[in-house]
Tab-separated table of C-alpha atoms in Angstrom:
chain	number	residue	atom	x	y	z
A	1	MET	CA	82.378	116.833	95.724
A	2	ASP	CA	78.771	115.948	95.018
A	3	ASP	CA	79.424	112.219	95.452
A	4	ILE	CA	81.128	112.620	98.838
A	5	PRO	CA	78.897	111.769	101.833
A	6	ALA	CA	77.764	114.743	103.887
A	7	GLU	CA	79.397	113.426	107.048
A	8	ILE	CA	82.792	113.281	105.309
A	9	ILE	CA	82.411	116.860	104.089
A	10	GLN	CA	81.561	117.865	107.642
A	11	GLU	CA	84.693	116.093	108.922
A	12	MET	CA	86.881	117.941	106.417
A	13	ASP	CA	85.280	121.285	107.291
A	14	ASP	CA	85.923	120.538	110.946
A	15	LEU	CA	89.580	119.860	110.177
A	16	TYR	CA	89.855	123.196	108.377
A	17	ASP	CA	88.359	124.894	111.449
A	18	LYS	CA	90.650	123.081	113.895
A	19	VAL	CA	93.815	123.714	111.813
A	20	PRO	CA	93.360	127.152	110.172
A	21	GLN	CA	96.696	127.174	108.302
A	22	LEU	CA	95.779	123.951	106.498
A	23	SER	CA	93.452	125.589	103.951
A	24	SER	CA	96.165	127.852	102.538
A	25	ARG	CA	98.452	124.909	101.763
A	26	TYR	CA	96.211	121.937	101.030
A	27	LYS	CA	92.756	121.300	99.604
A	28	LEU	CA	91.016	118.292	101.138
A	29	LEU	CA	89.351	116.081	98.517
A	30	ASP	CA	88.043	112.956	100.245
A	31	LYS	CA	88.481	110.628	103.189
A	32	ILE	CA	90.449	107.521	102.245
A	33	GLY	CA	91.045	105.743	105.535
A	34	GLU	CA	90.412	105.579	109.252
A	35	GLY	CA	92.054	103.772	112.132
A	36	THR	CA	92.097	103.671	115.904
A	37	PHE	CA	94.406	106.644	116.236
A	38	SER	CA	93.924	108.670	113.049
A	39	SER	CA	91.968	109.474	109.898
A	40	VAL	CA	93.527	109.892	106.450
A	41	TYR	CA	92.342	112.216	103.686
A	42	LYS	CA	93.330	112.638	100.075
A	43	ALA	CA	94.279	116.245	99.385
A	44	GLN	CA	95.790	118.534	96.778
A	45	ASP	CA	99.111	120.211	97.508
A	46	LEU	CA	98.438	123.806	96.439
A	47	SER	CA	102.147	124.620	96.238
A	48	ASN	CA	103.041	121.313	94.510
A	49	VAL	CA	106.177	120.954	96.628
A	50	SER	CA	105.679	117.424	98.004
A	51	GLY	CA	105.976	115.638	94.656
A	52	ARG	CA	109.440	117.104	94.092
A	53	LEU	CA	110.848	116.148	97.477
A	54	TYR	CA	111.331	112.453	96.720
A	55	PRO	CA	111.586	111.988	92.935
A	56	ASP	CA	112.556	108.291	93.073
A	57	HIS	CA	109.290	107.174	94.656
A	58	PHE	CA	106.656	105.588	92.447
A	59	TRP	CA	103.909	108.193	92.707
A	60	ASP	CA	103.059	110.358	89.727
A	61	LYS	CA	105.603	113.177	89.871
A	62	ASN	CA	103.186	115.492	88.083
A	63	SER	CA	100.404	114.800	90.537
A	64	LYS	CA	99.706	117.327	93.263
A	65	HIS	CA	97.954	114.786	95.459
A	66	VAL	CA	99.086	114.052	99.002
A	67	ALA	CA	97.724	112.140	101.990
A	68	ILE	CA	96.768	114.147	105.076
A	69	LYS	CA	96.851	112.125	108.291
A	70	ARG	CA	94.905	113.636	111.171
A	71	ILE	CA	96.151	112.213	114.449
A	72	TYR	CA	93.419	112.085	117.073
A	73	VAL	CA	93.846	114.201	120.189
A	74	THR	CA	93.483	111.046	122.283
A	75	SER	CA	96.956	109.971	121.133
A	76	SER	CA	99.664	110.678	123.671
A	77	PRO	CA	102.220	113.407	122.869
A	78	ASN	CA	105.013	110.841	123.193
A	79	ARG	CA	103.373	108.603	120.613
A	80	ILE	CA	102.950	111.487	118.167
A	81	GLU	CA	106.516	112.667	118.684
A	82	ASN	CA	107.819	109.129	118.188
A	83	GLU	CA	105.927	108.653	114.919
A	84	LEU	CA	107.109	111.974	113.472
A	85	LYS	CA	110.695	111.270	114.479
A	86	LEU	CA	110.672	107.835	112.858
A	87	LEU	CA	109.013	109.105	109.661
A	88	GLU	CA	111.730	111.716	109.265
A	89	LEU	CA	114.462	109.196	110.069
A	90	LEU	CA	113.191	106.702	107.484
A	91	SER	CA	112.552	109.164	104.650
A	92	ASN	CA	115.470	107.985	102.497
A	93	SER	CA	114.002	104.671	101.348
A	94	ASN	CA	111.824	104.141	98.283
A	95	ASN	CA	109.958	101.429	100.213
A	96	VAL	CA	108.892	103.612	103.144
A	97	ALA	CA	106.442	106.527	102.888
A	98	PRO	CA	108.450	109.674	103.741
A	99	LEU	CA	107.399	112.665	105.785
A	100	CYS	CA	106.596	115.640	103.536
A	101	ASP	CA	105.163	118.100	106.039
A	102	ALA	CA	103.651	118.363	109.514
A	103	ILE	CA	101.364	121.000	111.009
A	104	ARG	CA	100.482	121.557	114.647
A	105	TYR	CA	97.850	123.931	115.931
A	106	GLN	CA	96.964	123.828	119.617
A	107	ASP	CA	96.044	120.179	120.307
A	108	GLN	CA	95.731	119.246	116.621
A	109	VAL	CA	98.487	117.506	114.653
A	110	VAL	CA	98.336	116.633	110.955
A	111	VAL	CA	101.006	114.805	108.989
A	112	VAL	CA	101.466	115.138	105.236
A	113	LEU	CA	102.615	112.063	103.305
A	114	PRO	CA	102.772	111.247	99.592
A	115	TRP	CA	99.611	109.873	98.034
A	116	TYR	CA	100.433	106.566	96.363
A	117	PRO	CA	98.255	105.070	93.621
A	118	HIS	CA	97.601	101.588	94.985
A	119	GLU	CA	95.004	98.831	95.217
A	120	GLU	CA	93.414	97.502	98.369
A	121	PHE	CA	94.712	94.066	99.335
A	122	ARG	CA	91.188	92.655	99.227
A	123	HIS	CA	90.947	93.517	95.537
A	124	PHE	CA	93.887	91.415	94.352
A	125	TYR	CA	95.008	88.820	96.918
A	126	ARG	CA	92.763	86.051	95.529
A	127	ASP	CA	93.817	86.587	91.912
A	128	MET	CA	97.524	87.372	92.122
A	129	PRO	CA	99.749	84.698	90.505
A	130	ILE	CA	102.665	83.216	92.387
A	131	LYS	CA	105.213	85.501	90.703
A	132	GLY	CA	103.120	88.519	91.655
A	133	ILE	CA	103.039	87.294	95.248
A	134	LYS	CA	106.802	86.916	95.123
A	135	LYS	CA	107.242	90.525	93.992
A	136	TYR	CA	104.885	91.775	96.725
A	137	MET	CA	106.837	89.920	99.411
A	138	PHE	CA	110.158	91.119	98.002
A	139	GLU	CA	109.001	94.741	98.208
A	140	LEU	CA	107.656	94.266	101.750
A	141	LEU	CA	110.822	92.574	103.004
A	142	SER	CA	112.949	95.275	101.359
A	143	ALA	CA	111.015	97.887	103.334
A	144	LEU	CA	111.461	95.942	106.567
A	145	LYS	CA	115.166	95.403	105.929
A	146	TYR	CA	115.588	99.166	105.768
A	147	VAL	CA	113.421	99.843	108.820
A	148	HIS	CA	115.108	97.137	110.881
A	149	SER	CA	118.577	98.428	109.984
A	150	PHE	CA	117.795	101.416	112.232
A	151	GLY	CA	116.869	99.174	115.142
A	152	ILE	CA	113.178	99.920	114.633
A	153	ILE	CA	110.310	97.459	115.087
A	154	HIS	CA	107.235	98.392	113.056
A	155	ARG	CA	104.912	96.308	115.267
A	156	ASP	CA	101.895	96.582	112.951
A	157	VAL	CA	102.837	94.944	109.653
A	158	LYS	CA	99.635	94.078	107.793
A	159	PRO	CA	98.219	94.593	104.279
A	160	THR	CA	96.543	97.923	105.061
A	161	ASN	CA	99.905	99.300	106.193
A	162	PHE	CA	101.696	98.293	102.996
A	163	LEU	CA	100.413	100.265	100.021
A	164	TYR	CA	101.018	98.144	96.936
A	165	ASN	CA	100.533	98.844	93.244
A	166	PRO	CA	100.166	95.461	91.455
A	167	ILE	CA	100.644	97.020	88.014
A	168	LEU	CA	103.945	98.682	88.901
A	169	GLY	CA	105.020	95.968	91.327
A	170	ARG	CA	105.953	98.626	93.894
A	171	GLY	CA	104.961	99.100	97.507
A	172	VAL	CA	105.612	101.335	100.508
A	173	LEU	CA	105.328	100.691	104.235
A	174	VAL	CA	103.218	103.209	106.160
A	175	ASP	CA	101.839	103.942	109.646
A	176	PHE	CA	104.596	103.983	112.257
A	177	GLY	CA	102.220	104.873	115.071
A	178	LEU	CA	103.071	101.709	117.031
A	179	ALA	CA	106.719	101.485	115.953
A	180	GLU	CA	109.461	101.582	118.525
A	181	GLU	CA	113.176	102.213	118.370
A	182	ASN	CA	115.554	100.187	120.488
A	183	GLU	CA	119.277	100.891	120.506
A	184	GLU	CA	119.995	97.247	121.376
A	185	LEU	CA	118.451	96.195	118.050
A	186	TYR	CA	121.355	97.769	116.179
A	187	LEU	CA	123.514	94.903	117.433
A	188	PRO	CA	123.964	92.219	114.745
A	189	ASP	CA	124.679	89.520	117.340
A	190	LEU	CA	121.492	88.342	119.034
A	191	ASN	CA	123.288	86.115	121.554
A	192	TYR	CA	122.798	88.698	124.285
A	193	ARG	CA	119.077	87.911	124.154
A	194	VAL	CA	119.593	84.350	125.314
A	195	TYR	CA	121.200	82.911	128.399
A	196	VAL	CA	122.077	79.380	129.503
A	197	ASN	CA	119.900	78.125	132.342
A	198	ASP	CA	120.831	75.668	135.078
A	199	GLN	CA	120.044	72.751	132.737
A	200	GLY	CA	122.515	74.027	130.140
A	201	GLU	CA	119.734	75.083	127.749
A	202	LYS	CA	119.636	78.308	125.781
A	203	VAL	CA	116.520	80.239	126.748
A	204	CYS	CA	115.228	83.753	126.168
A	205	ASN	CA	116.479	86.457	128.502
A	206	CYS	CA	112.869	87.209	129.439
A	207	SER	CA	112.997	84.021	131.537
A	208	SER	CA	116.292	84.910	133.193
A	209	PRO	CA	116.243	85.419	136.975
A	210	TYR	CA	118.470	88.447	136.294
A	211	ALA	CA	115.882	90.115	134.066
A	212	ASN	CA	113.985	91.835	136.865
A	213	ASN	CA	115.495	95.136	135.843
A	214	LYS	CA	113.702	94.557	132.512
A	215	LYS	CA	110.362	94.428	134.357
A	216	THR	CA	110.087	90.665	133.966
A	217	SER	CA	109.675	87.923	136.520
A	218	HIS	CA	110.715	84.294	136.452
A	219	LEU	CA	109.045	80.938	136.901
A	220	PRO	CA	105.846	82.018	135.106
A	221	LEU	CA	103.049	80.009	133.559
A	222	ILE	CA	100.436	80.317	130.838
A	223	SER	CA	96.811	80.158	131.912
A	224	ILE	CA	93.396	81.258	130.712
A	225	GLN	CA	91.402	83.129	133.316
A	226	ASN	CA	88.277	85.254	132.947
A	227	GLY	CA	88.567	85.212	129.175
A	228	GLN	CA	92.157	86.483	129.224
A	229	LEU	CA	95.421	84.789	128.316
A	230	ASN	CA	97.624	85.430	131.346
A	231	VAL	CA	101.338	84.976	131.821
A	232	ARG	CA	102.178	85.362	135.481
A	233	GLY	CA	105.349	85.170	137.495
A	234	ALA	CA	105.719	83.048	140.596
A	235	ASN	CA	108.955	84.286	142.103
A	236	GLU	CA	107.220	85.109	145.390
A	237	LEU	CA	106.018	81.511	145.907
A	238	SER	CA	107.844	78.708	147.640
A	239	ALA	CA	110.112	76.433	145.640
A	240	ALA	CA	107.576	73.599	145.810
A	241	GLN	CA	104.753	75.828	144.609
A	242	SER	CA	106.889	77.224	141.812
A	243	GLU	CA	107.759	73.752	140.579
A	244	ASN	CA	104.066	72.865	140.348
A	245	LEU	CA	103.256	76.079	138.525
A	246	MET	CA	105.727	75.345	135.738
A	247	LYS	CA	103.094	73.036	134.266
A	248	ALA	CA	100.166	75.300	133.448
A	249	GLU	CA	96.673	74.056	132.855
A	250	LEU	CA	94.943	75.743	129.944
A	251	SER	CA	91.465	75.984	131.432
A	252	LYS	CA	89.040	78.666	132.498
A	253	GLY	CA	88.874	79.612	136.143
A	254	TYR	CA	90.372	81.839	138.806
A	255	PRO	CA	94.023	81.905	139.854
A	256	LYS	CA	94.813	79.618	142.745
A	257	HIS	CA	97.681	81.803	143.947
A	258	GLU	CA	96.884	85.501	144.148
A	259	THR	CA	100.550	86.356	144.873
A	260	ARG	CA	101.626	85.841	141.290
A	261	ARG	CA	102.833	88.942	139.483
A	262	GLN	CA	101.706	89.424	135.920
A	263	ARG	CA	104.471	89.550	133.364
A	264	ARG	CA	104.467	92.866	131.495
A	265	ALA	CA	105.509	93.400	127.892
A	266	ASN	CA	104.560	95.395	124.819
A	267	ARG	CA	101.581	93.714	123.139
A	268	ALA	CA	100.833	96.406	120.557
A	269	GLY	CA	99.748	95.199	117.141
A	270	THR	CA	96.727	93.940	115.239
A	271	ARG	CA	94.830	90.785	116.166
A	272	GLY	CA	95.782	87.878	113.957
A	273	PHE	CA	99.251	89.246	113.199
A	274	ARG	CA	100.887	88.948	116.631
A	275	ALA	CA	103.844	86.580	116.984
A	276	PRO	CA	103.926	83.867	119.685
A	277	GLU	CA	106.461	85.816	121.755
A	278	VAL	CA	104.059	88.779	121.840
A	279	LEU	CA	101.222	86.568	123.096
A	280	MET	CA	103.604	85.079	125.657
A	281	LYS	CA	104.512	88.599	126.803
A	282	CYS	CA	108.212	88.279	126.143
A	283	SER	CA	109.956	91.478	127.217
A	284	PHE	CA	112.848	90.958	124.769
A	285	GLN	CA	110.856	91.380	121.571
A	286	THR	CA	112.811	92.155	118.410
A	287	GLN	CA	112.242	92.908	114.732
A	288	LYS	CA	111.418	89.209	114.347
A	289	ILE	CA	107.815	89.946	115.367
A	290	ASP	CA	107.482	91.795	112.041
A	291	ILE	CA	108.723	88.702	110.190
A	292	TRP	CA	105.930	86.627	111.743
A	293	SER	CA	103.443	89.187	110.414
A	294	VAL	CA	105.015	88.817	106.961
A	295	GLY	CA	104.291	85.099	107.225
A	296	VAL	CA	100.637	85.800	108.041
A	297	ILE	CA	100.322	87.941	104.901
A	298	LEU	CA	102.001	85.277	102.763
A	299	LEU	CA	99.707	82.592	104.188
A	300	SER	CA	96.708	84.758	103.263
A	301	PHE	CA	98.025	85.010	99.717
A	302	ILE	CA	98.761	81.337	99.179
A	303	SER	CA	95.530	80.128	100.824
A	304	ARG	CA	93.484	82.873	99.114
A	305	ARG	CA	91.855	83.647	102.442
A	306	PHE	CA	91.883	86.959	104.311
A	307	PRO	CA	91.902	87.372	107.177
A	308	ILE	CA	93.494	83.991	107.716
A	309	PHE	CA	93.473	84.291	111.514
A	310	GLN	CA	90.220	85.628	112.931
A	311	SER	CA	90.937	85.644	116.644
A	312	MET	CA	88.832	87.958	118.778
A	313	ASP	CA	91.234	87.829	121.718
A	314	ASP	CA	94.585	86.450	122.843
A	315	ILE	CA	93.048	83.100	123.753
A	316	ASP	CA	91.789	82.481	120.220
A	317	ALA	CA	95.075	83.708	118.754
A	318	PHE	CA	97.061	81.321	120.934
A	319	LEU	CA	94.812	78.378	120.079
A	320	GLU	CA	94.896	79.157	116.341
A	321	ILE	CA	98.682	78.938	116.382
A	322	CYS	CA	98.502	75.689	118.368
A	323	CYS	CA	96.045	74.280	115.814
A	324	ILE	CA	98.456	74.758	112.909
A	325	PHE	CA	101.840	74.180	114.528
A	326	GLY	CA	100.960	71.713	117.263
A	327	ILE	CA	101.023	71.515	121.037
A	328	LYS	CA	104.508	70.034	121.332
A	329	PRO	CA	106.271	72.777	119.318
A	330	MET	CA	104.327	75.406	121.287
A	331	GLN	CA	105.438	73.790	124.532
A	332	GLU	CA	109.028	74.002	123.320
A	333	VAL	CA	108.787	77.690	122.497
A	334	ALA	CA	106.963	78.323	125.774
A	335	LYS	CA	109.849	76.630	127.551
A	336	PHE	CA	112.268	78.888	125.652
A	337	HIS	CA	110.470	81.841	127.229
A	338	GLY	CA	110.513	80.202	130.653
A	339	LEU	CA	106.858	79.209	130.558
A	340	GLY	CA	104.949	76.044	131.307
A	341	LEU	CA	102.108	74.840	129.094
A	342	ASP	CA	99.763	71.902	129.593
A	343	MET	CA	96.940	71.443	127.068
A	344	THR	CA	96.121	67.826	127.821
A	345	LYS	CA	92.551	68.795	128.731
A	346	VAL	CA	91.953	70.760	125.530
A	347	PRO	CA	90.601	68.357	122.871
A	348	GLY	CA	91.005	68.587	119.120
A	349	PHE	CA	94.660	69.603	118.896
A	350	HIS	CA	97.417	67.554	117.285
A	351	SER	CA	100.655	67.155	119.157
A	352	GLU	CA	102.823	67.812	116.090
A	353	GLY	CA	100.530	70.254	114.325
A	354	TYR	CA	98.111	70.173	111.427
A	355	PRO	CA	98.461	66.964	109.346
A	356	GLY	CA	100.737	67.734	106.417
A	357	GLY	CA	102.044	70.928	107.985
A	358	LEU	CA	101.484	74.263	106.289
A	359	GLN	CA	100.962	72.527	102.941
A	360	GLY	CA	98.275	70.331	104.453
A	361	PHE	CA	96.591	73.308	106.077
A	362	VAL	CA	96.517	75.348	102.849
A	363	ARG	CA	95.324	72.362	100.834
A	364	ALA	CA	92.455	71.773	103.269
A	365	LEU	CA	91.354	75.402	102.888
A	366	LEU	CA	91.501	75.274	99.086
A	367	ASP	CA	89.770	71.875	98.949
A	368	LYS	CA	86.965	73.335	101.039
A	369	GLU	CA	86.563	76.206	98.569
A	370	VAL	CA	86.410	73.754	95.669
A	371	GLU	CA	83.821	71.711	97.529
A	372	GLU	CA	81.712	74.802	98.213
A	373	GLY	CA	82.131	76.126	94.677
A	374	THR	CA	83.630	79.467	95.726
A	375	LEU	CA	86.623	79.197	93.380
A	376	PRO	CA	85.858	80.085	89.752
A	377	GLU	CA	87.232	77.696	87.128
A	378	TYR	CA	89.816	80.249	86.009
A	379	SER	CA	91.105	80.910	89.563
A	380	ILE	CA	94.876	81.100	89.859
A	381	ALA	CA	94.481	79.196	93.142
A	382	PHE	CA	94.226	75.960	91.132
A	383	GLU	CA	97.941	76.267	90.378
A	384	THR	CA	98.589	76.109	94.116
A	385	LEU	CA	96.169	73.219	94.496
A	386	ASP	CA	97.849	71.334	91.639
A	387	TYR	CA	101.203	71.807	93.357
A	388	LEU	CA	99.886	70.606	96.705
A	389	THR	CA	98.426	67.435	95.188
A	390	GLN	CA	101.792	66.399	93.765
A	391	PHE	CA	104.528	68.187	95.718
A	392	ASP	CA	105.480	64.990	97.542
A	393	LYS	CA	106.071	63.252	94.184
A	394	GLN	CA	108.850	65.651	93.210
A	395	LEU	CA	111.175	66.218	96.116
A	396	THR	CA	113.453	68.912	94.719
A	397	PRO	CA	112.812	71.884	92.442
A	398	SER	CA	114.934	72.966	89.530
A	399	LEU	CA	117.592	75.487	90.515
A	400	GLY	CA	118.212	77.224	87.213
A	401	PRO	CA	117.846	77.282	83.437
A	402	ASP	CA	120.279	74.377	82.961
A	403	ASP	CA	117.575	71.970	84.109
A	404	GLU	CA	115.361	73.067	81.239
A	405	GLU	CA	117.786	72.702	78.327
A	406	ASP	CA	115.977	69.632	77.030
A	407	ILE	CA	112.475	71.018	77.556
A	408	ASP	CA	111.040	72.471	74.371
A	409	ASP	CA	107.465	72.677	75.437
A	410	LYS	CA	106.790	76.178	76.782
A	411	ILE	CA	103.793	74.993	78.759
A	412	ARG	CA	105.869	72.386	80.518
A	413	SER	CA	108.508	75.019	81.194
A	414	TYR	CA	105.891	77.338	82.658
A	415	LYS	CA	104.474	74.594	84.875
A	416	GLN	CA	107.969	73.798	86.111
A	417	ALA	CA	108.534	77.453	86.984
A	418	VAL	CA	105.211	77.570	88.831
A	419	TRP	CA	106.143	74.400	90.722
A	420	ASP	CA	109.532	75.843	91.677
A	421	ASP	CA	107.971	79.073	92.892
A	422	HIS	CA	105.487	77.204	95.067
A	423	PHE	CA	108.204	74.973	96.508
A	424	TRP	CA	110.353	77.907	97.591
A	425	CYS	CA	107.314	79.940	98.632
A	426	PHE	CA	106.297	77.317	101.182
A	427	ASP	CA	109.917	77.026	102.287
A	428	LEU	CA	110.071	80.763	102.985
A	429	LEU	CA	106.655	80.636	104.655
A	430	ALA	CA	107.913	78.012	107.098
A	431	LYS	CA	110.911	80.204	107.927
A	432	CYS	CA	108.672	83.207	108.645
A	433	PHE	CA	106.640	80.989	110.972
A	434	GLU	CA	109.608	79.757	112.993
A	435	LEU	CA	108.068	79.691	116.473
A	436	ASN	CA	111.365	80.424	118.210
A	437	SER	CA	112.058	84.097	117.539
A	438	TYR	CA	115.768	83.543	118.179
A	439	LYS	CA	115.885	81.181	115.168
A	440	ARG	CA	113.502	83.140	112.943
A	441	PRO	CA	115.364	84.705	109.978
A	442	SER	CA	115.713	88.448	109.542
A	443	ALA	CA	114.330	90.408	106.596
A	444	SER	CA	117.862	90.606	105.225
A	445	ASP	CA	118.227	86.814	105.458
A	446	LEU	CA	114.908	86.197	103.732
A	447	LEU	CA	115.764	88.508	100.837
A	448	GLU	CA	118.642	86.128	100.045
A	449	HIS	CA	116.245	83.171	99.888
A	450	LEU	CA	116.188	81.132	96.678
A	451	TRP	CA	112.596	82.175	96.023
A	452	PHE	CA	113.892	85.663	95.240
A	453	LYS	CA	116.771	84.491	93.068
A	454	GLU	CA	115.453	85.956	89.811
A	455	LEU	CA	114.481	89.252	91.457
A	456	ASN	CA	117.944	89.629	92.967
A	457	GLU	CA	119.481	88.844	89.581
A	458	ASP	CA	117.255	91.494	87.990
A	459	LEU	CA	118.486	94.026	90.547
A	460	LEU	CA	122.100	93.165	89.782
A	461	ASP	CA	121.471	93.510	86.048
A	462	ARG	CA	119.748	96.855	86.568
A	463	ASP	CA	122.573	98.143	88.756
A	464	GLN	CA	125.125	96.968	86.208
A	465	ARG	CA	123.287	98.713	83.364
A	466	ARG	CA	123.100	101.877	85.434
A	467	GLU	CA	126.816	101.671	86.206
A	468	ASP	CA	127.642	101.063	82.542
A	469	HIS	CA	125.476	104.033	81.566
A	470	PHE	CA	127.200	106.437	83.934
A	471	THR	CA	130.611	105.031	83.028
A	472	GLY	CA	129.831	105.718	79.382
A	473	VAL	CA	128.701	109.230	80.235
A	474	VAL	CA	131.932	109.930	82.125
A	475	GLU	CA	134.092	108.536	79.334
């Protein structure tokens, strides 16, 4: 422990003092992470029980290492109870870190999880080839499919909460401190989340005049006041005032009508990963907010830039989304949530979004790196740049090996495969970034996307081989 900083050693000694029974079961080795609500330490399981609890996970079964999560005393008891309950509930998936042990002593709570050999996202996101990105996203969506099947929203999907091993191509979702369970989310039919307004339009239930029992108000608007993005209700105003408020002016200042109630909704999550409906304070948030976060991660991969969104507050986050997707689409989704939005006095934004869409946005970022000389000549990002310079010249990708029967050149075959992967990658990216959460696909839907065709076929082949093996054993 000579190379461990003195302050870390002091922290670990303090943890031993605060939780006396810890030292007889685990030996703390080093601090490996820290967040707002907890610190995480690498430790040795002295009884070597944890590694045998979940043999199908990808950690070294012979390793005695575990991760000790110390939850800060500032966390509410309800939050701690919720996290422990969800960890235990989700312990049967290979893509979710299971609960191995938990210790409570007075006001101290520590959680024991497996220690996974993994790489930090920052170490590989700029160099991972398109097929590696595909495998990463497949693993992440598989984890979310499982989590969402229990009606659980993770609420904090980001690279640091998905421990990935690029060599093994395996990953696990961690940190359910912000996750929430909602019985309504078990329902496969999402129609109950929309209602038809007086104009015959389908809108989110958060804008329904009958949603007051959900702690929402109606006739709200979006405004920026005192450095905050506010969504306020106007149901106490006169009809004439309410009609005027439906068109919000995005400008700094003080509210003209102090009687407006502020719309309340869960806004938990990490800056830069929050979906539009979270920023708009929709009170009918679903698992689809996690899918938006998946899109943010994929955009970081394909643009080779992390973090891709660098908002310091809700205002910046809202404007960043407007910059890429356009004012008009944002007005449409605002209307879906019963909000008004007027950005006519905010210069520099395109009505329909960034020229060229997501492809144009990514190409501009990569072109800038080439111009500044920050991409080495061997960078895998040039494959993406090559695709973006010619994707409009080839409108459809190949859909299978039959298209390559007459292609003998392996290099040409490889380039075609890279082109196909980029085509479907951007297609999936656009689906993750569907602004209307009602139309945004689920994790289960996305796993059936054509981008994952070969991975799904590999799974079928593996399952068939396993079935044939056990059939042979029985016979």
